[in-house]
mmCIF file of C-alpha atoms and ligand atoms in Angstrom:
data_model
loop_
_atom_site.group_PDB
_atom_site.id
_atom_site.type_symbol
_atom_site.label_atom_id
_atom_site.label_comp_id
_atom_site.label_asym_id
_atom_site.label_seq_id
_atom_site.Cartn_x
_atom_site.Cartn_y
_atom_site.Cartn_z
ATOM 1 C CA MET A 16 89.150 121.540 59.435
ATOM 2 C CA ARG A 17 89.370 123.586 62.600
ATOM 3 C CA SER A 18 87.016 121.055 64.337
ATOM 4 C CA SER A 19 88.953 118.089 63.340
ATOM 5 C CA LEU A 20 92.247 119.658 64.456
ATOM 6 C CA LEU A 21 90.508 120.372 67.774
ATOM 7 C CA SER A 22 89.342 116.720 68.119
ATOM 8 C CA LEU A 23 92.802 115.499 67.493
ATOM 9 C CA TRP A 24 94.275 117.866 70.196
ATOM 10 C CA LEU A 25 91.686 116.536 72.679
ATOM 11 C CA LEU A 26 92.381 113.013 71.833
ATOM 12 C CA GLY A 27 95.989 113.615 72.359
ATOM 13 C CA GLY A 28 95.416 115.119 75.758
ATOM 14 C CA ALA A 29 93.248 112.027 76.788
ATOM 15 C CA PHE A 30 96.002 109.559 75.878
ATOM 16 C CA ALA A 31 98.920 111.465 77.448
ATOM 17 C CA ALA A 32 100.335 109.326 80.257
ATOM 18 C CA ARG A 33 99.916 110.651 83.762
ATOM 19 C CA PRO A 34 102.821 110.699 86.065
ATOM 20 C CA PHE A 35 102.872 108.128 88.861
ATOM 21 C CA LEU A 36 101.821 109.594 92.212
ATOM 22 C CA ASN A 37 102.959 107.565 95.093
ATOM 23 C CA GLU A 38 100.917 109.878 97.376
ATOM 24 C CA PRO A 39 97.469 110.944 95.960
ATOM 25 C CA ASP A 40 96.693 114.609 96.018
ATOM 26 C CA THR A 41 93.801 114.756 98.412
ATOM 27 C CA GLY A 42 94.848 117.998 100.140
ATOM 28 C CA PHE A 43 97.403 116.583 102.719
ATOM 29 C CA ASP A 44 100.063 119.177 102.024
ATOM 30 C CA GLU A 45 97.670 122.099 102.304
ATOM 31 C CA TYR A 46 96.255 120.697 105.484
ATOM 32 C CA PHE A 47 99.419 119.599 107.247
ATOM 33 C CA GLY A 48 101.829 122.054 105.740
ATOM 34 C CA SER A 49 102.616 123.670 109.181
ATOM 35 C CA LEU A 50 103.285 120.396 110.890
ATOM 36 C CA LYS A 51 106.913 120.143 111.917
ATOM 37 C CA ALA A 52 109.022 117.252 110.519
ATOM 38 C CA ALA A 53 109.354 115.443 113.758
ATOM 39 C CA ASP A 54 105.629 115.648 114.796
ATOM 40 C CA LEU A 55 103.055 112.817 114.573
ATOM 41 C CA ALA A 56 100.057 114.071 112.728
ATOM 42 C CA PRO A 57 97.070 113.831 114.923
ATOM 43 C CA LEU A 58 95.196 110.555 114.133
ATOM 44 C CA ASP A 59 91.903 111.945 113.816
ATOM 45 C CA SER A 60 92.903 114.085 110.917
ATOM 46 C CA LEU A 61 94.120 110.971 108.750
ATOM 47 C CA VAL A 62 91.188 110.247 106.674
ATOM 48 C CA GLY A 63 92.344 107.292 104.552
ATOM 49 C CA LEU A 64 95.117 104.613 104.251
ATOM 50 C CA PRO A 65 97.439 106.655 102.053
ATOM 51 C CA ASP A 66 97.519 109.423 104.732
ATOM 52 C CA PHE A 67 99.408 107.123 107.123
ATOM 53 C CA GLU A 68 102.241 106.699 104.662
ATOM 54 C CA GLU A 69 102.460 110.565 103.865
ATOM 55 C CA ALA A 70 102.411 111.337 107.518
ATOM 56 C CA ALA A 71 104.943 108.594 108.531
ATOM 57 C CA ARG A 72 107.331 109.627 105.731
ATOM 58 C CA ARG A 73 107.575 113.065 107.126
ATOM 59 C CA MET A 74 108.694 111.818 110.539
ATOM 60 C CA LEU A 75 110.389 108.555 110.342
ATOM 61 C CA PRO A 76 114.220 108.238 109.678
ATOM 62 C CA ILE A 77 114.529 107.812 105.873
ATOM 63 C CA ALA A 78 116.094 104.358 106.160
ATOM 64 C CA ASN A 79 113.090 103.004 108.130
ATOM 65 C CA TYR A 80 110.528 104.689 105.852
ATOM 66 C CA THR A 81 112.529 103.211 102.842
ATOM 67 C CA TYR A 82 112.324 99.662 104.293
ATOM 68 C CA TYR A 83 108.432 99.816 104.281
ATOM 69 C CA ARG A 84 108.150 101.876 100.949
ATOM 70 C CA ASN A 85 110.577 99.767 99.004
ATOM 71 C CA GLY A 86 109.629 97.806 95.807
ATOM 72 C CA ALA A 87 111.474 95.402 93.692
ATOM 73 C CA ALA A 88 114.090 96.621 91.128
ATOM 74 C CA GLY A 89 112.549 99.526 89.010
ATOM 75 C CA GLU A 90 109.366 99.172 91.165
ATOM 76 C CA TRP A 91 107.314 98.733 88.082
ATOM 77 C CA SER A 92 105.237 96.087 89.894
ATOM 78 C CA TYR A 93 104.878 98.191 92.918
ATOM 79 C CA ARG A 94 103.383 101.040 90.727
ATOM 80 C CA ASN A 95 101.293 98.811 88.761
ATOM 81 C CA ASN A 96 99.786 97.254 91.827
ATOM 82 C CA LEU A 97 98.598 100.686 92.954
ATOM 83 C CA GLU A 98 97.502 102.048 89.459
ATOM 84 C CA VAL A 99 95.776 99.021 88.081
ATOM 85 C CA PHE A 100 92.591 99.396 90.271
ATOM 86 C CA ASN A 101 91.806 102.555 88.375
ATOM 87 C CA ARG A 102 92.136 100.892 84.880
ATOM 88 C CA TYR A 103 89.182 98.554 85.762
ATOM 89 C CA ALA A 104 86.133 100.641 86.081
ATOM 90 C CA ILE A 105 82.961 99.437 87.742
ATOM 91 C CA ARG A 106 79.264 100.141 86.613
ATOM 92 C CA PRO A 107 77.395 101.480 89.691
ATOM 93 C CA ARG A 108 73.796 100.260 89.855
ATOM 94 C CA MET A 109 71.034 102.520 91.203
ATOM 95 C CA MET A 110 67.689 101.918 92.833
ATOM 96 C CA ILE A 111 68.980 99.004 94.925
ATOM 97 C CA ASP A 112 68.033 98.666 98.577
ATOM 98 C CA VAL A 113 71.477 98.777 100.177
ATOM 99 C CA THR A 114 70.298 99.718 103.771
ATOM 100 C CA ASN A 115 71.206 96.213 105.252
ATOM 101 C CA LEU A 116 74.752 96.268 103.843
ATOM 102 C CA ALA A 117 76.237 97.349 107.266
ATOM 103 C CA ALA A 118 74.382 94.636 109.016
ATOM 104 C CA SER A 119 75.964 91.988 106.918
ATOM 105 C CA PHE A 120 79.570 93.041 107.968
ATOM 106 C CA PRO A 121 79.964 91.663 111.449
ATOM 107 C CA ARG A 122 81.597 88.083 111.382
ATOM 108 C CA SER A 123 80.800 87.949 107.726
ATOM 109 C CA THR A 124 84.201 86.818 106.461
ATOM 110 C CA THR A 125 85.297 83.252 106.846
ATOM 111 C CA ILE A 126 88.904 82.465 106.366
ATOM 112 C CA LEU A 127 89.876 78.640 106.616
ATOM 113 C CA GLY A 128 86.774 78.265 108.807
ATOM 114 C CA HIS A 129 87.369 81.279 111.167
ATOM 115 C CA ASN A 130 85.135 84.194 111.268
ATOM 116 C CA PHE A 131 86.280 87.755 111.139
ATOM 117 C CA SER A 132 84.521 91.146 110.865
ATOM 118 C CA ALA A 133 86.051 92.212 107.518
ATOM 119 C CA PRO A 134 87.099 90.840 104.163
ATOM 120 C CA PHE A 135 90.769 92.014 104.767
ATOM 121 C CA PHE A 136 93.582 91.066 106.961
ATOM 122 C CA ILE A 137 97.014 92.381 108.060
ATOM 123 C CA ALA A 138 99.567 90.852 105.693
ATOM 124 C CA PRO A 139 102.870 89.565 107.157
ATOM 125 C CA CYS A 140 105.554 92.395 107.066
ATOM 126 C CA ALA A 141 108.982 92.155 108.690
ATOM 127 C CA ARG A 142 110.448 94.583 111.202
ATOM 128 C CA GLY A 143 107.628 96.359 113.025
ATOM 129 C CA ASP A 144 110.316 98.032 115.109
ATOM 130 C CA TYR A 145 111.220 100.258 112.164
ATOM 131 C CA GLY A 146 107.990 101.970 112.634
ATOM 132 C CA ASN A 147 107.408 101.738 116.371
ATOM 133 C CA ILE A 148 109.477 101.070 119.415
ATOM 134 C CA ASP A 149 106.945 98.383 120.491
ATOM 135 C CA ALA A 150 107.323 96.677 117.160
ATOM 136 C CA GLU A 151 104.383 94.438 116.186
ATOM 137 C CA LYS A 152 102.410 94.946 119.387
ATOM 138 C CA GLY A 153 100.096 97.493 117.741
ATOM 139 C CA LEU A 154 99.300 95.121 114.899
ATOM 140 C CA VAL A 155 98.304 92.234 117.321
ATOM 141 C CA GLU A 156 96.232 94.396 119.570
ATOM 142 C CA ALA A 157 94.385 96.257 116.731
ATOM 143 C CA ALA A 158 93.630 93.041 114.942
ATOM 144 C CA ALA A 159 92.157 91.779 118.230
ATOM 145 C CA ALA A 160 90.033 95.017 118.858
ATOM 146 C CA GLU A 161 88.621 95.139 115.348
ATOM 147 C CA ASP A 162 88.349 91.442 114.938
ATOM 148 C CA VAL A 163 90.399 90.960 111.858
ATOM 149 C CA LEU A 164 93.059 88.445 110.957
ATOM 150 C CA TYR A 165 96.807 89.284 111.702
ATOM 151 C CA ILE A 166 99.605 87.087 110.066
ATOM 152 C CA PRO A 167 102.844 87.888 111.817
ATOM 153 C CA SER A 168 105.926 87.444 109.688
ATOM 154 C CA LEU A 169 108.573 85.104 110.705
ATOM 155 C CA SER A 170 110.821 88.106 110.236
ATOM 156 C CA ALA A 171 108.912 90.290 112.758
ATOM 157 C CA PHE A 172 111.184 92.120 115.248
ATOM 158 C CA LEU A 173 109.221 90.227 118.086
ATOM 159 C CA SER A 174 109.483 86.426 118.378
ATOM 160 C CA ILE A 175 106.359 84.257 117.743
ATOM 161 C CA GLU A 176 106.350 83.755 121.630
ATOM 162 C CA GLN A 177 106.362 87.453 122.339
ATOM 163 C CA ILE A 178 103.606 88.093 119.795
ATOM 164 C CA THR A 179 101.412 85.248 121.349
ATOM 165 C CA ALA A 180 101.749 87.066 124.722
ATOM 166 C CA TYR A 181 100.067 90.075 123.133
ATOM 167 C CA LYS A 182 97.159 88.292 121.723
ATOM 168 C CA THR A 183 93.804 88.267 123.448
ATOM 169 C CA ASP A 184 92.022 85.138 124.499
ATOM 170 C CA GLY A 185 90.484 83.489 121.497
ATOM 171 C CA GLN A 186 92.234 85.670 118.905
ATOM 172 C CA VAL A 187 92.924 83.778 115.705
ATOM 173 C CA THR A 188 96.233 84.459 114.021
ATOM 174 C CA PHE A 189 98.139 82.588 111.205
ATOM 175 C CA GLN A 190 101.942 82.509 111.313
ATOM 176 C CA GLN A 191 104.069 83.346 108.053
ATOM 177 C CA ALA A 192 107.114 81.268 107.522
ATOM 178 C CA TYR A 193 110.018 80.932 105.260
ATOM 179 C CA LEU A 194 111.118 77.368 105.140
ATOM 180 C CA ASN A 195 114.042 75.436 103.676
ATOM 181 C CA SER A 196 115.204 71.828 103.366
ATOM 182 C CA ASN A 197 116.570 71.794 107.036
ATOM 183 C CA GLU A 198 113.931 69.483 108.362
ATOM 184 C CA THR A 199 115.129 69.590 111.945
ATOM 185 C CA ALA A 200 114.613 73.381 111.937
ATOM 186 C CA THR A 201 111.300 73.074 110.233
ATOM 187 C CA LYS A 202 110.077 70.657 112.789
ATOM 188 C CA GLU A 203 111.229 72.946 115.657
ATOM 189 C CA LEU A 204 109.450 75.882 113.993
ATOM 190 C CA PHE A 205 106.260 73.952 113.376
ATOM 191 C CA ALA A 206 106.268 72.881 117.075
ATOM 192 C CA ARG A 207 106.636 76.590 118.182
ATOM 193 C CA VAL A 208 103.762 77.629 115.706
ATOM 194 C CA LYS A 209 101.629 74.856 117.073
ATOM 195 C CA ALA A 210 102.333 75.982 120.749
ATOM 196 C CA SER A 211 101.484 79.533 119.740
ATOM 197 C CA GLY A 212 98.003 78.509 118.832
ATOM 198 C CA ALA A 213 98.236 79.950 115.234
ATOM 199 C CA LYS A 214 95.694 78.256 113.023
ATOM 200 C CA ALA A 215 97.622 78.306 109.843
ATOM 201 C CA ILE A 216 101.108 78.378 108.409
ATOM 202 C CA VAL A 217 101.552 80.801 105.574
ATOM 203 C CA PHE A 218 104.390 79.534 103.697
ATOM 204 C CA SER A 219 106.041 82.261 101.463
ATOM 205 C CA VAL A 220 107.203 80.432 98.334
ATOM 206 C CA ASP A 221 108.381 83.398 96.220
ATOM 207 C CA SER A 222 111.624 83.660 98.063
ATOM 208 C CA ALA A 223 113.687 81.146 96.272
ATOM 209 C CA ALA A 224 116.304 83.970 96.135
ATOM 210 C CA ASN A 225 116.525 87.186 97.904
ATOM 211 C CA GLY A 226 114.803 90.154 96.316
ATOM 212 C CA ASN A 227 116.505 92.892 94.051
ATOM 213 C CA ARG A 228 115.705 95.960 96.261
ATOM 214 C CA GLN A 229 117.440 98.865 94.868
ATOM 215 C CA ARG A 230 115.636 101.640 96.922
ATOM 216 C CA ALA A 231 116.441 99.757 100.088
ATOM 217 C CA ALA A 232 120.076 98.863 99.072
ATOM 218 C CA ARG A 233 120.650 102.676 98.752
ATOM 219 C CA TYR A 234 120.110 102.902 102.566
ATOM 220 C CA GLY A 235 121.626 99.546 103.560
ATOM 221 C CA ALA A 236 118.310 98.175 104.293
ATOM 222 C CA SER A 237 118.425 95.197 101.904
ATOM 223 C CA SER A 238 120.140 91.812 102.048
ATOM 224 C CA THR A 239 123.181 91.184 99.809
ATOM 225 C CA ASP A 240 122.915 87.394 100.449
ATOM 226 C CA VAL A 241 122.768 85.471 97.230
ATOM 227 C CA SER A 242 121.857 81.959 98.679
ATOM 228 C CA TYR A 243 119.132 80.106 96.849
ATOM 229 C CA THR A 244 116.494 77.856 98.445
ATOM 230 C CA LEU A 245 114.899 74.855 96.842
ATOM 231 C CA ILE A 246 111.063 75.378 96.861
ATOM 232 C CA THR A 247 109.266 72.927 94.822
ATOM 233 C CA TRP A 248 105.864 70.973 94.873
ATOM 234 C CA GLU A 249 107.612 67.919 96.271
ATOM 235 C CA PHE A 250 109.015 70.056 99.198
ATOM 236 C CA TYR A 251 105.473 71.311 99.830
ATOM 237 C CA GLU A 252 104.053 67.711 99.808
ATOM 238 C CA ARG A 253 106.707 66.657 102.313
ATOM 239 C CA LEU A 254 106.123 69.688 104.524
ATOM 240 C CA LYS A 255 102.393 68.717 104.942
ATOM 241 C CA THR A 256 103.436 65.350 106.470
ATOM 242 C CA LEU A 257 105.353 67.397 109.262
ATOM 243 C CA THR A 258 102.417 69.149 110.652
ATOM 244 C CA ASP A 259 98.667 68.959 111.060
ATOM 245 C CA ILE A 260 98.331 72.780 110.830
ATOM 246 C CA PRO A 261 96.985 73.838 107.354
ATOM 247 C CA ILE A 262 99.642 75.315 105.165
ATOM 248 C CA VAL A 263 98.580 78.315 102.918
ATOM 249 C CA LEU A 264 100.998 79.127 100.065
ATOM 250 C CA LYS A 265 101.693 82.681 99.605
ATOM 251 C CA ALA A 266 103.481 84.133 96.350
ATOM 252 C CA ARG A 267 103.379 87.017 94.004
ATOM 253 C CA SER A 268 101.359 85.275 91.505
ATOM 254 C CA THR A 269 98.555 83.100 93.097
ATOM 255 C CA ARG A 270 97.287 81.947 89.699
ATOM 256 C CA ASP A 271 100.275 79.867 89.237
ATOM 257 C CA LEU A 272 99.819 78.124 92.500
ATOM 258 C CA SER A 273 96.026 77.794 92.462
ATOM 259 C CA ILE A 274 96.001 76.498 88.881
ATOM 260 C CA GLU A 275 99.160 74.474 89.018
ATOM 261 C CA SER A 276 97.956 72.538 92.122
ATOM 262 C CA ARG A 277 95.350 71.036 89.792
ATOM 263 C CA ALA A 278 96.673 71.242 86.283
ATOM 264 C CA ALA A 279 99.438 72.740 84.257
ATOM 265 C CA ALA A 280 99.045 76.360 83.356
ATOM 266 C CA LYS A 281 101.185 79.260 82.085
ATOM 267 C CA LEU A 282 102.674 81.539 84.626
ATOM 268 C CA THR A 283 101.842 85.178 84.732
ATOM 269 C CA GLY A 284 103.566 87.966 86.633
ATOM 270 C CA ARG A 285 100.909 90.549 86.803
ATOM 271 C CA SER A 286 99.103 92.465 89.527
ATOM 272 C CA PRO A 287 96.775 90.439 91.970
ATOM 273 C CA LEU A 288 93.805 92.191 90.379
ATOM 274 C CA GLU A 289 94.879 91.190 86.863
ATOM 275 C CA VAL A 290 95.577 87.657 88.134
ATOM 276 C CA ALA A 291 92.166 87.491 89.727
ATOM 277 C CA ILE A 292 90.665 88.558 86.585
ATOM 278 C CA GLU A 293 92.433 85.931 84.559
ATOM 279 C CA ILE A 294 91.496 83.065 86.905
ATOM 280 C CA ASN A 295 87.925 84.485 86.876
ATOM 281 C CA GLN A 296 87.740 84.342 83.006
ATOM 282 C CA LYS A 297 89.786 81.211 82.385
ATOM 283 C CA ASP A 298 88.975 78.788 85.432
ATOM 284 C CA PRO A 299 86.516 80.587 87.913
ATOM 285 C CA ASN A 300 85.864 77.206 89.676
ATOM 286 C CA ILE A 301 89.185 77.613 91.426
ATOM 287 C CA PHE A 302 87.508 80.260 93.588
ATOM 288 C CA LYS A 303 84.933 77.632 94.682
ATOM 289 C CA GLU A 304 87.331 74.779 95.086
ATOM 290 C CA ILE A 305 89.946 76.556 97.270
ATOM 291 C CA GLU A 306 90.080 79.880 99.143
ATOM 292 C CA VAL A 307 92.125 82.397 97.306
ATOM 293 C CA TYR A 308 93.438 85.434 99.051
ATOM 294 C CA ALA A 309 95.170 88.408 97.394
ATOM 295 C CA ASP A 310 97.403 91.218 98.298
ATOM 296 C CA GLY A 311 99.499 94.124 96.892
ATOM 297 C CA GLY A 312 98.463 97.695 96.205
ATOM 298 C CA VAL A 313 95.069 97.609 98.047
ATOM 299 C CA ARG A 314 94.306 101.103 99.507
ATOM 300 C CA TYR A 315 90.558 101.766 99.188
ATOM 301 C CA GLY A 316 87.320 100.341 99.963
ATOM 302 C CA ALA A 317 86.562 100.051 96.207
ATOM 303 C CA ASP A 318 89.794 98.019 95.724
ATOM 304 C CA VAL A 319 88.520 95.466 98.216
ATOM 305 C CA VAL A 320 85.205 95.288 96.660
ATOM 306 C CA LYS A 321 86.514 94.640 93.151
ATOM 307 C CA MET A 322 88.625 91.810 94.417
ATOM 308 C CA LEU A 323 85.738 90.279 96.209
ATOM 309 C CA ALA A 324 83.559 90.634 93.093
ATOM 310 C CA LEU A 325 86.188 88.441 91.153
ATOM 311 C CA GLY A 326 85.936 85.746 93.726
ATOM 312 C CA VAL A 327 88.782 86.540 96.191
ATOM 313 C CA ARG A 328 87.847 85.464 99.594
ATOM 314 C CA ALA A 329 89.913 88.213 101.558
ATOM 315 C CA VAL A 330 92.360 90.784 100.809
ATOM 316 C CA GLY A 331 95.742 91.346 102.548
ATOM 317 C CA ILE A 332 97.146 94.875 103.293
ATOM 318 C CA GLY A 333 100.807 95.346 104.120
ATOM 319 C CA ARG A 334 102.454 98.777 103.908
ATOM 320 C CA PRO A 335 99.516 100.950 105.139
ATOM 321 C CA PHE A 336 99.206 99.026 108.443
ATOM 322 C CA MET A 337 102.970 99.123 108.983
ATOM 323 C CA PHE A 338 102.868 102.892 108.610
ATOM 324 C CA ALA A 339 99.659 103.088 110.806
ATOM 325 C CA ASN A 340 101.651 101.225 113.333
ATOM 326 C CA VAL A 341 103.904 104.356 113.821
ATOM 327 C CA TRP A 342 100.943 105.389 115.790
ATOM 328 C CA GLY A 343 100.760 102.015 117.647
ATOM 329 C CA THR A 344 97.459 100.259 118.398
ATOM 330 C CA GLU A 345 95.438 103.296 117.923
ATOM 331 C CA GLY A 346 96.846 103.852 114.624
ATOM 332 C CA VAL A 347 96.323 100.536 113.231
ATOM 333 C CA THR A 348 92.785 100.405 114.763
ATOM 334 C CA ARG A 349 91.982 103.712 113.055
ATOM 335 C CA ALA A 350 93.293 102.454 109.767
ATOM 336 C CA ILE A 351 91.121 99.317 110.045
ATOM 337 C CA LYS A 352 88.007 101.448 110.997
ATOM 338 C CA LEU A 353 88.529 103.647 108.072
ATOM 339 C CA LEU A 354 88.908 100.823 105.575
ATOM 340 C CA LYS A 355 85.732 99.104 106.934
ATOM 341 C CA THR A 356 83.799 102.311 106.556
ATOM 342 C CA GLU A 357 85.074 102.746 103.025
ATOM 343 C CA ILE A 358 84.184 99.279 101.994
ATOM 344 C CA GLY A 359 80.710 99.895 103.162
ATOM 345 C CA LEU A 360 80.328 103.269 101.543
ATOM 346 C CA ASP A 361 81.960 102.144 98.219
ATOM 347 C CA ALA A 362 80.011 98.890 97.957
ATOM 348 C CA ALA A 363 76.793 100.810 98.819
ATOM 349 C CA ASN A 364 77.508 103.322 96.003
ATOM 350 C CA MET A 365 78.191 100.680 93.503
ATOM 351 C CA GLY A 366 74.728 99.371 94.343
ATOM 352 C CA VAL A 367 75.924 96.200 96.172
ATOM 353 C CA ALA A 368 73.398 95.138 98.750
ATOM 354 C CA ASN A 369 75.418 92.275 100.174
ATOM 355 C CA LEU A 370 79.118 91.718 100.058
ATOM 356 C CA LYS A 371 78.586 87.958 99.670
ATOM 357 C CA ASN A 372 76.451 88.449 96.603
ATOM 358 C CA ILE A 373 78.612 90.182 94.165
ATOM 359 C CA ASP A 374 80.308 89.072 90.961
ATOM 360 C CA GLN A 375 82.285 90.280 88.115
ATOM 361 C CA SER A 376 79.228 91.816 86.392
ATOM 362 C CA ILE A 377 79.942 95.129 88.455
ATOM 363 C CA PHE A 378 82.976 95.715 85.969
ATOM 364 C CA VAL A 379 82.856 97.609 82.794
ATOM 365 C CA TRP A 380 85.075 95.701 80.441
ATOM 366 C CA THR A 381 86.618 98.218 78.074
ATOM 367 C CA PRO A 382 88.911 97.407 75.075
ATOM 368 C CA ASN A 383 91.793 98.211 77.373
ATOM 369 C CA SER A 384 90.780 96.092 80.299
ATOM 370 C CA VAL A 385 88.897 93.171 78.855
ATOM 371 C CA PRO A 386 90.674 90.056 79.763
ATOM 372 C CA ALA A 387 92.757 88.296 76.850
HETATM 373 C C1 FMN B 415 108.305 96.128 104.676
HETATM 374 C C2 FMN B 415 107.579 94.794 104.182
HETATM 375 C C3 FMN B 415 108.053 93.712 104.729
HETATM 376 C C4 FMN B 415 107.516 92.378 104.202
HETATM 377 N N1 FMN B 415 107.784 91.243 104.926
HETATM 378 C C5 FMN B 415 107.252 90.050 104.496
HETATM 379 C C6 FMN B 415 107.513 88.951 105.099
HETATM 380 O O1 FMN B 415 108.393 88.935 105.990
HETATM 381 N N2 FMN B 415 107.039 87.888 104.620
HETATM 382 C C7 FMN B 415 106.160 87.780 103.585
HETATM 383 O O2 FMN B 415 105.591 86.724 103.294
HETATM 384 N N3 FMN B 415 105.804 89.018 102.948
HETATM 385 C C8 FMN B 415 106.344 90.172 103.411
HETATM 386 N N4 FMN B 415 106.086 91.342 102.790
HETATM 387 C C9 FMN B 415 104.903 91.305 101.676
HETATM 388 C C10 FMN B 415 103.520 91.491 102.328
HETATM 389 O O3 FMN B 415 103.238 90.298 103.107
HETATM 390 C C11 FMN B 415 102.428 91.804 101.380
HETATM 391 O O4 FMN B 415 102.466 90.657 100.372
HETATM 392 C C12 FMN B 415 102.651 93.156 100.704
HETATM 393 O O5 FMN B 415 103.096 94.117 101.533
HETATM 394 C C13 FMN B 415 101.187 93.540 100.132
HETATM 395 O O6 FMN B 415 101.314 94.648 99.424
HETATM 396 P P1 FMN B 415 101.041 96.190 99.989
HETATM 397 O O7 FMN B 415 102.165 96.483 100.993
HETATM 398 O O8 FMN B 415 100.915 97.106 98.800
HETATM 399 O O9 FMN B 415 99.622 96.100 100.850
HETATM 400 C C14 FMN B 415 106.672 92.429 103.215
HETATM 401 C C15 FMN B 415 106.173 93.621 102.648
HETATM 402 C C16 FMN B 415 106.751 94.828 103.101
HETATM 403 C C17 FMN B 415 106.312 96.180 102.491
#
């Protein structure tokens, strides 16, 4: 009797929900406890992407911090995007020769035919000036220094032309765009993008209406405009006739786009990892037929490796680089270097010998995580 009671008690403990921690407890408070609020933490003491947010939060004006930290409505998706990676465990393999893993890194990732040094990129985020007086300069320069892709937002503080002026010779960037049915304005924008040398237009199609941003609204950092934009497949077909630059579609649920562009499919609104799992289970050829990129909640090397194992070509990262940009070029460079190191370490410890040679067999599918 006593032992069965004990088992029940233990089970209850195991199933108790853990509170959401926006900032993981890795000792930051103990280490930086004495740092004054307005002080920038020394860069060399920041040891992972979450540190940049925690350090930036302490010294940025609350409205600026909130603009970057914000999620939609009750922020369920925001939290799920961060937590979901831990729900899908991997099975580390031992006795594998991983000594050549690092050598396979340089120029190992190809995105639309362009080579980069890592399977992640800087996702388009508006308003670099909220984090740094030089706005997006640090993002452009660090991307060049570390040979990763940067996709400036059309809502960047700096203009397309100002960002272009910061690029180094030969640096490949894509340009994010919001587009509407004003064809004259679209043609003008496409001409500016072409002149900038950007190699692709990343068309955000998840902005048919403005977002419901309650955290940001609290600080007046959210638009109250209720205009609606007509974004349809016909519109996309028309856009393709207006430019010879490739157009990449960007949305909250890539599965809809990747599948719908070939065949009818049900829509899902889950995290990028869950959507990638679903594509991988139901229509894995999509990853061979088109390049699929994913972003949202990626913070650790292991997160990136999991996405690659499912067939995602490269992973975008938004907030962490915006927070790293508080330290300018050096901050973003350090964040990129840290993530590259983590990808190598995490992949090696998973027993992955070559980043190009992994598949979903690294996952342990449990009753809670097995795809429907
Ligand atoms: C402050 C902020 C501004 C953003 N601005 C844009 C934008 O202008 N265009 C766009 O397509 N996506 C924008 N995004 C979305 C990012 O491109 C990206 O999808 C998202 O940040 C990825 O999630 P992560 O921040 O958890 O890495 C923005 C995100 C944030 C946090």
